[in-house]
Amino acid sequence: MFFIAGISNKIDKLDHNQTIICSNCGKYGRYEVFMEYTCLSLFFIPVFKWGKKYYAKTSCCGSVYLINNDIGRKIANNENIDIAEQDLQLVQQGHVHSIKRCTNCGFETNEDFRYCPHCSAMLK
């Protein structure tokens, strides 16, 4: 008789929808919440999870925050809860796009466009 077992790190996306105004880039966005954990599997079936950490990633600039474990457990249990600024700890700052100006028509934008939405010239 033999056993097939393994230990691996996994990331699960949790079902949480909360719109925000990002404190990093100032744009509208939402939090995407993830749970990272280590898992023991027997015959490819997860048996035991430990080392759970909860993260929120902003959809606007991609900043990543570590969430308080109590709040993360509530989100994982599908409780309707809002994440507050004091529940977050910045792990990785996202990319803030600078203002681009079209050399052809003068249109200004801070979006990550490659081409001008007014005249279709390439933005530099």
PDB file of C-alpha atoms in Angstrom:
ATOM      1  CA  MET A   1       0.000   0.000   0.000  1.00  0.00           C
ATOM      2  CA  PHE A   2       1.261   3.481  -0.781  1.00  0.00           C
ATOM      3  CA  PHE A   3       0.036   7.015  -0.145  1.00  0.00           C
ATOM      4  CA  ILE A   4       0.193  10.020  -2.415  1.00  0.00           C
ATOM      5  CA  ALA A   5       0.597  13.131  -0.273  1.00  0.00           C
ATOM      6  CA  GLY A   6       1.886  16.617  -0.814  1.00  0.00           C
ATOM      7  CA  ILE A   7       2.272  20.037   0.759  1.00  0.00           C
ATOM      8  CA  SER A   8       1.763  23.102  -1.392  1.00  0.00           C
ATOM      9  CA  ASN A   9       1.057  26.824  -1.187  1.00  0.00           C
ATOM     10  CA  LYS A  10      -2.278  27.877  -2.635  1.00  0.00           C
ATOM     11  CA  ILE A  11      -4.126  31.116  -3.340  1.00  0.00           C
ATOM     12  CA  ASP A  12      -7.928  31.311  -3.470  1.00  0.00           C
ATOM     13  CA  LYS A  13      -9.901  34.335  -4.652  1.00  0.00           C
ATOM     14  CA  LEU A  14     -12.696  35.171  -2.202  1.00  0.00           C
ATOM     15  CA  ASP A  15     -16.109  36.517  -3.154  1.00  0.00           C
ATOM     16  CA  HIS A  16     -16.030  40.139  -1.949  1.00  0.00           C
ATOM     17  CA  ASN A  17     -17.241  43.263  -3.756  1.00  0.00           C
ATOM     18  CA  GLN A  18     -16.429  46.669  -2.337  1.00  0.00           C
ATOM     19  CA  THR A  19     -15.968  49.799  -4.423  1.00  0.00           C
ATOM     20  CA  ILE A  20     -13.398  52.304  -3.194  1.00  0.00           C
ATOM     21  CA  ILE A  21     -11.563  55.478  -4.018  1.00  0.00           C
ATOM     22  CA  CYS A  22      -7.966  54.298  -3.949  1.00  0.00           C
ATOM     23  CA  SER A  23      -5.719  56.034  -1.422  1.00  0.00           C
ATOM     24  CA  ASN A  24      -2.708  55.314  -3.658  1.00  0.00           C
ATOM     25  CA  CYS A  25      -3.823  56.597  -7.080  1.00  0.00           C
ATOM     26  CA  GLY A  26      -7.067  58.473  -6.278  1.00  0.00           C
ATOM     27  CA  LYS A  27      -9.134  56.544  -8.852  1.00  0.00           C
ATOM     28  CA  TYR A  28     -12.298  54.531  -8.438  1.00  0.00           C
ATOM     29  CA  GLY A  29     -11.672  50.826  -8.058  1.00  0.00           C
ATOM     30  CA  ARG A  30     -12.569  47.812  -5.975  1.00  0.00           C
ATOM     31  CA  TYR A  31     -10.865  45.399  -3.646  1.00  0.00           C
ATOM     32  CA  GLU A  32     -10.165  41.878  -4.902  1.00  0.00           C
ATOM     33  CA  VAL A  33      -9.632  39.686  -1.822  1.00  0.00           C
ATOM     34  CA  PHE A  34      -7.381  36.616  -1.807  1.00  0.00           C
ATOM     35  CA  MET A  35      -6.537  33.986   0.811  1.00  0.00           C
ATOM     36  CA  GLU A  36      -3.029  32.496   0.747  1.00  0.00           C
ATOM     37  CA  TYR A  37      -2.378  29.300   2.717  1.00  0.00           C
ATOM     38  CA  THR A  38      -0.335  26.116   2.944  1.00  0.00           C
ATOM     39  CA  CYS A  39      -2.222  22.875   2.336  1.00  0.00           C
ATOM     40  CA  LEU A  40      -1.624  19.170   3.028  1.00  0.00           C
ATOM     41  CA  SER A  41      -3.250  16.956   0.399  1.00  0.00           C
ATOM     42  CA  LEU A  42      -3.802  13.197   0.416  1.00  0.00           C
ATOM     43  CA  PHE A  43      -4.600  11.630  -2.941  1.00  0.00           C
ATOM     44  CA  PHE A  44      -4.993  15.185  -4.350  1.00  0.00           C
ATOM     45  CA  ILE A  45      -7.730  16.019  -1.806  1.00  0.00           C
ATOM     46  CA  PRO A  46      -6.981  18.974   0.529  1.00  0.00           C
ATOM     47  CA  VAL A  47      -7.063  17.676   4.108  1.00  0.00           C
ATOM     48  CA  PHE A  48      -5.517  20.376   6.288  1.00  0.00           C
ATOM     49  CA  LYS A  49      -4.891  24.135   5.776  1.00  0.00           C
ATOM     50  CA  TRP A  50      -2.633  26.340   7.872  1.00  0.00           C
ATOM     51  CA  GLY A  51      -0.803  29.661   7.720  1.00  0.00           C
ATOM     52  CA  LYS A  52      -3.755  31.551   6.273  1.00  0.00           C
ATOM     53  CA  LYS A  53      -3.113  35.153   5.221  1.00  0.00           C
ATOM     54  CA  TYR A  54      -5.616  37.473   3.590  1.00  0.00           C
ATOM     55  CA  TYR A  55      -4.750  40.073   0.965  1.00  0.00           C
ATOM     56  CA  ALA A  56      -6.679  42.796  -0.862  1.00  0.00           C
ATOM     57  CA  LYS A  57      -5.565  44.006  -4.293  1.00  0.00           C
ATOM     58  CA  THR A  58      -6.964  47.178  -5.822  1.00  0.00           C
ATOM     59  CA  SER A  59      -8.331  46.883  -9.353  1.00  0.00           C
ATOM     60  CA  CYS A  60      -7.249  50.410 -10.323  1.00  0.00           C
ATOM     61  CA  CYS A  61      -3.478  50.492  -9.699  1.00  0.00           C
ATOM     62  CA  GLY A  62      -2.738  47.019  -8.340  1.00  0.00           C
ATOM     63  CA  SER A  63      -1.691  47.971  -4.798  1.00  0.00           C
ATOM     64  CA  VAL A  64      -1.589  44.954  -2.474  1.00  0.00           C
ATOM     65  CA  TYR A  65      -2.593  45.159   1.187  1.00  0.00           C
ATOM     66  CA  LEU A  66      -2.425  42.609   4.008  1.00  0.00           C
ATOM     67  CA  ILE A  67      -5.835  42.347   5.699  1.00  0.00           C
ATOM     68  CA  ASN A  68      -6.415  41.902   9.423  1.00  0.00           C
ATOM     69  CA  ASN A  69      -6.995  38.135  10.031  1.00  0.00           C
ATOM     70  CA  ASP A  70     -10.339  38.662  11.820  1.00  0.00           C
ATOM     71  CA  ILE A  71     -11.708  40.652   8.884  1.00  0.00           C
ATOM     72  CA  GLY A  72     -10.279  38.109   6.426  1.00  0.00           C
ATOM     73  CA  ARG A  73     -12.001  35.191   8.198  1.00  0.00           C
ATOM     74  CA  LYS A  74     -15.317  37.037   8.089  1.00  0.00           C
ATOM     75  CA  ILE A  75     -14.928  37.638   4.360  1.00  0.00           C
ATOM     76  CA  ALA A  76     -14.004  33.955   3.842  1.00  0.00           C
ATOM     77  CA  ASN A  77     -17.205  32.994   5.713  1.00  0.00           C
ATOM     78  CA  ASN A  78     -19.205  35.166   3.253  1.00  0.00           C
ATOM     79  CA  GLU A  79     -20.181  37.725   5.884  1.00  0.00           C
ATOM     80  CA  ASN A  80     -21.186  41.103   4.466  1.00  0.00           C
ATOM     81  CA  ILE A  81     -18.396  43.322   5.790  1.00  0.00           C
ATOM     82  CA  ASP A  82     -16.587  46.405   4.499  1.00  0.00           C
ATOM     83  CA  ILE A  83     -12.819  46.730   4.687  1.00  0.00           C
ATOM     84  CA  ALA A  84     -11.679  49.928   6.425  1.00  0.00           C
ATOM     85  CA  GLU A  85      -8.337  51.707   5.938  1.00  0.00           C
ATOM     86  CA  GLN A  86      -7.178  50.741   9.459  1.00  0.00           C
ATOM     87  CA  ASP A  87      -7.670  47.025   8.632  1.00  0.00           C
ATOM     88  CA  LEU A  88      -5.079  47.218   5.825  1.00  0.00           C
ATOM     89  CA  GLN A  89      -1.285  47.146   5.801  1.00  0.00           C
ATOM     90  CA  LEU A  90       0.473  48.097   2.545  1.00  0.00           C
ATOM     91  CA  VAL A  91       2.570  45.232   1.134  1.00  0.00           C
ATOM     92  CA  GLN A  92       3.228  46.449  -2.414  1.00  0.00           C
ATOM     93  CA  GLN A  93       2.426  49.843  -3.892  1.00  0.00           C
ATOM     94  CA  GLY A  94       0.736  49.782  -7.275  1.00  0.00           C
ATOM     95  CA  HIS A  95       1.613  51.673 -10.437  1.00  0.00           C
ATOM     96  CA  VAL A  96       0.254  55.215 -10.697  1.00  0.00           C
ATOM     97  CA  HIS A  97      -0.041  56.371 -14.297  1.00  0.00           C
ATOM     98  CA  SER A  98       1.257  59.826 -15.094  1.00  0.00           C
ATOM     99  CA  ILE A  99      -0.557  62.384 -17.213  1.00  0.00           C
ATOM    100  CA  LYS A 100      -0.013  61.895 -20.942  1.00  0.00           C
ATOM    101  CA  ARG A 101      -0.468  64.639 -23.526  1.00  0.00           C
ATOM    102  CA  CYS A 102      -1.134  64.036 -27.209  1.00  0.00           C
ATOM    103  CA  THR A 103       1.419  65.845 -29.387  1.00  0.00           C
ATOM    104  CA  ASN A 104      -1.064  65.954 -32.277  1.00  0.00           C
ATOM    105  CA  CYS A 105      -4.228  67.449 -30.700  1.00  0.00           C
ATOM    106  CA  GLY A 106      -3.172  68.366 -27.135  1.00  0.00           C
ATOM    107  CA  PHE A 107      -5.611  66.008 -25.357  1.00  0.00           C
ATOM    108  CA  GLU A 108      -4.505  65.172 -21.763  1.00  0.00           C
ATOM    109  CA  THR A 109      -5.251  61.911 -19.981  1.00  0.00           C
ATOM    110  CA  ASN A 110      -3.979  59.975 -16.988  1.00  0.00           C
ATOM    111  CA  GLU A 111      -5.304  56.647 -18.321  1.00  0.00           C
ATOM    112  CA  ASP A 112      -2.905  54.015 -19.620  1.00  0.00           C
ATOM    113  CA  PHE A 113      -3.827  54.587 -23.282  1.00  0.00           C
ATOM    114  CA  ARG A 114      -1.350  53.870 -26.058  1.00  0.00           C
ATOM    115  CA  TYR A 115      -3.329  55.941 -28.577  1.00  0.00           C
ATOM    116  CA  CYS A 116      -5.197  59.238 -28.223  1.00  0.00           C
ATOM    117  CA  PRO A 117      -8.979  58.670 -27.920  1.00  0.00           C
ATOM    118  CA  HIS A 118      -9.660  61.894 -29.881  1.00  0.00           C
ATOM    119  CA  CYS A 119      -7.338  61.768 -32.892  1.00  0.00           C
ATOM    120  CA  SER A 120      -5.867  58.210 -32.766  1.00  0.00           C
ATOM    121  CA  ALA A 121      -2.262  59.443 -32.711  1.00  0.00           C
ATOM    122  CA  MET A 122       0.203  57.368 -30.686  1.00  0.00           C
ATOM    123  CA  LEU A 123       0.801  58.740 -27.178  1.00  0.00           C
ATOM    124  CA  LYS A 124       4.389  58.921 -25.960  1.00  0.00           C
TER     125      LYS A 124
END
